[in-house]
């Protein structure tokens, strides 16, 4: 994927080619008009040659003016490898998100990458619990309406915060492995504090998911029979009644058949 600097020089090259092309066309038509007009005298074809030559000359002048205006603009600075990679990655992510299932694919890829990054750390187990709870909450999200709607935003913010906290725990643990011996005690204390916060946060998030499931269950539970079930029950009773009536008719008249 081209960056801004590359696109700038591509536009410059296209305008230069366009200006040269119209210059050649204008020269050809102008030369033809200059030769054919005196040769055959003034007439309708000569007017067409002259009009074409004049239009080509004007277009060529505009193309050269556009080229000079673009060339007067400073070229965008060249991007470093990291910036170029970040821009390419952003464009690729945007392209994938436009696909029907792109958002889900990206979310799953991020989860897998984070899970691999936390493998072998104390944050791996809380991360797994958080991932399972988050997947469960995603299925309940659409049913949390009314009074429970604010809980959706709170749960989303908590999920992002806890995932970031888990990544920080993993980063601190990896830093401890290479830290000088005199700095490890303070890092261990920080890791323990972060791990405790992560564990408490994941437990609170699991309670929230359980409460959301309870809300959904209580919201749909009712002593009134479901309309679809009621209709099926009525249809079943009707069929039983018809069958009983047919059986009685067959008992009195063996030749009777239902039409």
PDB file of N, CA and C in Angstrom, residues 140-182:
ATOM      1  N   UNK A 140     -25.404 -12.182  25.797  1.00  0.00           N
ATOM      2  CA  UNK A 140     -26.483 -11.568  26.579  1.00  0.00           C
ATOM      3  C   UNK A 140     -26.668 -10.093  26.265  1.00  0.00           C
ATOM      4  N   UNK A 141     -25.701  -9.486  25.583  1.00  0.00           N
ATOM      5  CA  UNK A 141     -25.698  -8.042  25.396  1.00  0.00           C
ATOM      6  C   UNK A 141     -26.985  -7.522  24.748  1.00  0.00           C
ATOM      7  N   UNK A 142     -27.465  -8.206  23.723  1.00  0.00           N
ATOM      8  CA  UNK A 142     -28.643  -7.726  23.016  1.00  0.00           C
ATOM      9  C   UNK A 142     -29.919  -7.786  23.829  1.00  0.00           C
ATOM     10  N   UNK A 143     -29.936  -8.550  24.925  1.00  0.00           N
ATOM     11  CA  UNK A 143     -31.142  -8.685  25.748  1.00  0.00           C
ATOM     12  C   UNK A 143     -31.127  -7.781  26.976  1.00  0.00           C
ATOM     13  N   UNK A 144     -30.022  -7.069  27.185  1.00  0.00           N
ATOM     14  CA  UNK A 144     -29.929  -6.174  28.341  1.00  0.00           C
ATOM     15  C   UNK A 144     -30.474  -4.807  27.936  1.00  0.00           C
ATOM     16  N   UNK A 145     -31.752  -4.659  28.039  1.00  0.00           N
ATOM     17  CA  UNK A 145     -32.415  -3.418  27.656  1.00  0.00           C
ATOM     18  C   UNK A 145     -33.120  -2.829  28.877  1.00  0.00           C
ATOM     19  N   UNK A 146     -33.661  -1.656  28.678  1.00  0.00           N
ATOM     20  CA  UNK A 146     -34.396  -1.024  29.771  1.00  0.00           C
ATOM     21  C   UNK A 146     -33.477  -0.596  30.899  1.00  0.00           C
ATOM     22  N   UNK A 147     -33.808  -1.022  32.116  1.00  0.00           N
ATOM     23  CA  UNK A 147     -33.013  -0.641  33.291  1.00  0.00           C
ATOM     24  C   UNK A 147     -31.603  -1.218  33.256  1.00  0.00           C
ATOM     25  N   UNK A 148     -31.403  -2.313  32.528  1.00  0.00           N
ATOM     26  CA  UNK A 148     -30.088  -2.960  32.484  1.00  0.00           C
ATOM     27  C   UNK A 148     -29.191  -2.397  31.404  1.00  0.00           C
ATOM     28  N   UNK A 149     -29.672  -1.449  30.578  1.00  0.00           N
ATOM     29  CA  UNK A 149     -28.863  -0.931  29.470  1.00  0.00           C
ATOM     30  C   UNK A 149     -27.561  -0.288  29.931  1.00  0.00           C
ATOM     31  N   UNK A 150     -27.525   0.512  31.032  1.00  0.00           N
ATOM     32  CA  UNK A 150     -26.237   1.103  31.451  1.00  0.00           C
ATOM     33  C   UNK A 150     -25.175   0.064  31.804  1.00  0.00           C
ATOM     34  N   UNK A 151     -25.592  -1.139  32.170  1.00  0.00           N
ATOM     35  CA  UNK A 151     -24.611  -2.168  32.526  1.00  0.00           C
ATOM     36  C   UNK A 151     -23.787  -2.603  31.329  1.00  0.00           C
ATOM     37  N   UNK A 152     -24.321  -2.441  30.133  1.00  0.00           N
ATOM     38  CA  UNK A 152     -23.579  -2.841  28.927  1.00  0.00           C
ATOM     39  C   UNK A 152     -22.334  -1.977  28.767  1.00  0.00           C
ATOM     40  N   UNK A 153     -22.497  -0.649  28.905  1.00  0.00           N
ATOM     41  CA  UNK A 153     -21.337   0.238  28.788  1.00  0.00           C
ATOM     42  C   UNK A 153     -20.331  -0.017  29.895  1.00  0.00           C
ATOM     43  N   UNK A 154     -20.803  -0.244  31.109  1.00  0.00           N
ATOM     44  CA  UNK A 154     -19.895  -0.531  32.223  1.00  0.00           C
ATOM     45  C   UNK A 154     -19.126  -1.822  31.986  1.00  0.00           C
ATOM     46  N   UNK A 155     -19.810  -2.831  31.495  1.00  0.00           N
ATOM     47  CA  UNK A 155     -19.128  -4.110  31.247  1.00  0.00           C
ATOM     48  C   UNK A 155     -18.109  -3.985  30.131  1.00  0.00           C
ATOM     49  N   UNK A 156     -18.422  -3.221  29.097  1.00  0.00           N
ATOM     50  CA  UNK A 156     -17.478  -3.031  27.997  1.00  0.00           C
ATOM     51  C   UNK A 156     -16.223  -2.318  28.477  1.00  0.00           C
ATOM     52  N   UNK A 157     -16.410  -1.261  29.253  1.00  0.00           N
ATOM     53  CA  UNK A 157     -15.245  -0.537  29.787  1.00  0.00           C
ATOM     54  C   UNK A 157     -14.428  -1.427  30.716  1.00  0.00           C
ATOM     55  N   UNK A 158     -15.099  -2.212  31.546  1.00  0.00           N
ATOM     56  CA  UNK A 158     -14.383  -3.104  32.460  1.00  0.00           C
ATOM     57  C   UNK A 158     -13.610  -4.171  31.705  1.00  0.00           C
ATOM     58  N   UNK A 159     -14.193  -4.693  30.632  1.00  0.00           N
ATOM     59  CA  UNK A 159     -13.513  -5.714  29.833  1.00  0.00           C
ATOM     60  C   UNK A 159     -12.220  -5.160  29.238  1.00  0.00           C
ATOM     61  N   UNK A 160     -12.285  -3.957  28.645  1.00  0.00           N
ATOM     62  CA  UNK A 160     -11.073  -3.357  28.081  1.00  0.00           C
ATOM     63  C   UNK A 160     -10.030  -3.093  29.164  1.00  0.00           C
ATOM     64  N   UNK A 161     -10.464  -2.590  30.313  1.00  0.00           N
ATOM     65  CA  UNK A 161      -9.526  -2.272  31.389  1.00  0.00           C
ATOM     66  C   UNK A 161      -8.854  -3.530  31.930  1.00  0.00           C
ATOM     67  N   UNK A 162      -9.618  -4.587  32.099  1.00  0.00           N
ATOM     68  CA  UNK A 162      -9.044  -5.822  32.639  1.00  0.00           C
ATOM     69  C   UNK A 162      -8.097  -6.487  31.644  1.00  0.00           C
ATOM     70  N   UNK A 163      -8.406  -6.410  30.379  1.00  0.00           N
ATOM     71  CA  UNK A 163      -7.488  -6.976  29.384  1.00  0.00           C
ATOM     72  C   UNK A 163      -6.172  -6.193  29.355  1.00  0.00           C
ATOM     73  N   UNK A 164      -6.254  -4.877  29.466  1.00  0.00           N
ATOM     74  CA  UNK A 164      -5.045  -4.076  29.519  1.00  0.00           C
ATOM     75  C   UNK A 164      -4.250  -4.390  30.782  1.00  0.00           C
ATOM     76  N   UNK A 165      -4.945  -4.594  31.891  1.00  0.00           N
ATOM     77  CA  UNK A 165      -4.264  -4.938  33.136  1.00  0.00           C
ATOM     78  C   UNK A 165      -3.565  -6.290  33.033  1.00  0.00           C
ATOM     79  N   UNK A 166      -4.205  -7.253  32.375  1.00  0.00           N
ATOM     80  CA  UNK A 166      -3.570  -8.568  32.196  1.00  0.00           C
ATOM     81  C   UNK A 166      -2.308  -8.459  31.356  1.00  0.00           C
ATOM     82  N   UNK A 167      -2.351  -7.644  30.312  1.00  0.00           N
ATOM     83  CA  UNK A 167      -1.156  -7.458  29.486  1.00  0.00           C
ATOM     84  C   UNK A 167      -0.038  -6.796  30.286  1.00  0.00           C
ATOM     85  N   UNK A 168      -0.388  -5.861  31.162  1.00  0.00           N
ATOM     86  CA  UNK A 168       0.640  -5.224  31.991  1.00  0.00           C
ATOM     87  C   UNK A 168       1.261  -6.211  32.967  1.00  0.00           C
ATOM     88  N   UNK A 169       0.456  -7.102  33.529  1.00  0.00           N
ATOM     89  CA  UNK A 169       1.013  -8.131  34.421  1.00  0.00           C
ATOM     90  C   UNK A 169       2.014  -8.995  33.672  1.00  0.00           C
ATOM     91  N   UNK A 170       1.662  -9.411  32.451  1.00  0.00           N
ATOM     92  CA  UNK A 170       2.587 -10.209  31.657  1.00  0.00           C
ATOM     93  C   UNK A 170       3.864  -9.465  31.318  1.00  0.00           C
ATOM     94  N   UNK A 171       3.745  -8.178  30.998  1.00  0.00           N
ATOM     95  CA  UNK A 171       4.936  -7.394  30.673  1.00  0.00           C
ATOM     96  C   UNK A 171       5.852  -7.244  31.883  1.00  0.00           C
ATOM     97  N   UNK A 172       5.277  -7.016  33.048  1.00  0.00           N
ATOM     98  CA  UNK A 172       6.098  -6.882  34.259  1.00  0.00           C
ATOM     99  C   UNK A 172       6.794  -8.195  34.568  1.00  0.00           C
ATOM    100  N   UNK A 173       6.091  -9.308  34.403  1.00  0.00           N
ATOM    101  CA  UNK A 173       6.723 -10.602  34.683  1.00  0.00           C
ATOM    102  C   UNK A 173       7.877 -10.880  33.728  1.00  0.00           C
ATOM    103  N   UNK A 174       7.712 -10.537  32.473  1.00  0.00           N
ATOM    104  CA  UNK A 174       8.820 -10.729  31.536  1.00  0.00           C
ATOM    105  C   UNK A 174       9.982  -9.795  31.854  1.00  0.00           C
ATOM    106  N   UNK A 175       9.685  -8.594  32.338  1.00  0.00           N
ATOM    107  CA  UNK A 175      10.760  -7.676  32.699  1.00  0.00           C
ATOM    108  C   UNK A 175      11.532  -8.175  33.915  1.00  0.00           C
ATOM    109  N   UNK A 176      10.851  -8.860  34.836  1.00  0.00           N
ATOM    110  CA  UNK A 176      11.528  -9.375  36.038  1.00  0.00           C
ATOM    111  C   UNK A 176      12.606 -10.382  35.670  1.00  0.00           C
ATOM    112  N   UNK A 177      12.389 -11.153  34.618  1.00  0.00           N
ATOM    113  CA  UNK A 177      13.347 -12.187  34.244  1.00  0.00           C
ATOM    114  C   UNK A 177      14.696 -11.600  33.837  1.00  0.00           C
ATOM    115  N   UNK A 178      14.683 -10.369  33.306  1.00  0.00           N
ATOM    116  CA  UNK A 178      15.927  -9.775  32.826  1.00  0.00           C
ATOM    117  C   UNK A 178      16.371  -8.594  33.677  1.00  0.00           C
ATOM    118  N   UNK A 179      15.640  -8.296  34.723  1.00  0.00           N
ATOM    119  CA  UNK A 179      15.982  -7.143  35.547  1.00  0.00           C
ATOM    120  C   UNK A 179      17.178  -7.458  36.440  1.00  0.00           C
ATOM    121  N   UNK A 180      17.991  -6.452  36.793  1.00  0.00           N
ATOM    122  CA  UNK A 180      19.093  -6.666  37.740  1.00  0.00           C
ATOM    123  C   UNK A 180      18.558  -7.139  39.087  1.00  0.00           C
ATOM    124  N   UNK A 181      19.341  -7.883  39.835  1.00  0.00           N
ATOM    125  CA  UNK A 181      18.845  -8.438  41.105  1.00  0.00           C
ATOM    126  C   UNK A 181      18.366  -7.376  42.091  1.00  0.00           C
ATOM    127  N   UNK A 182      19.011  -6.189  42.119  1.00  0.00           N
ATOM    128  CA  UNK A 182      18.616  -5.193  43.113  1.00  0.00           C
ATOM    129  C   UNK A 182      17.272  -4.535  42.785  1.00  0.00           C
TER     130      UNK A 182
END
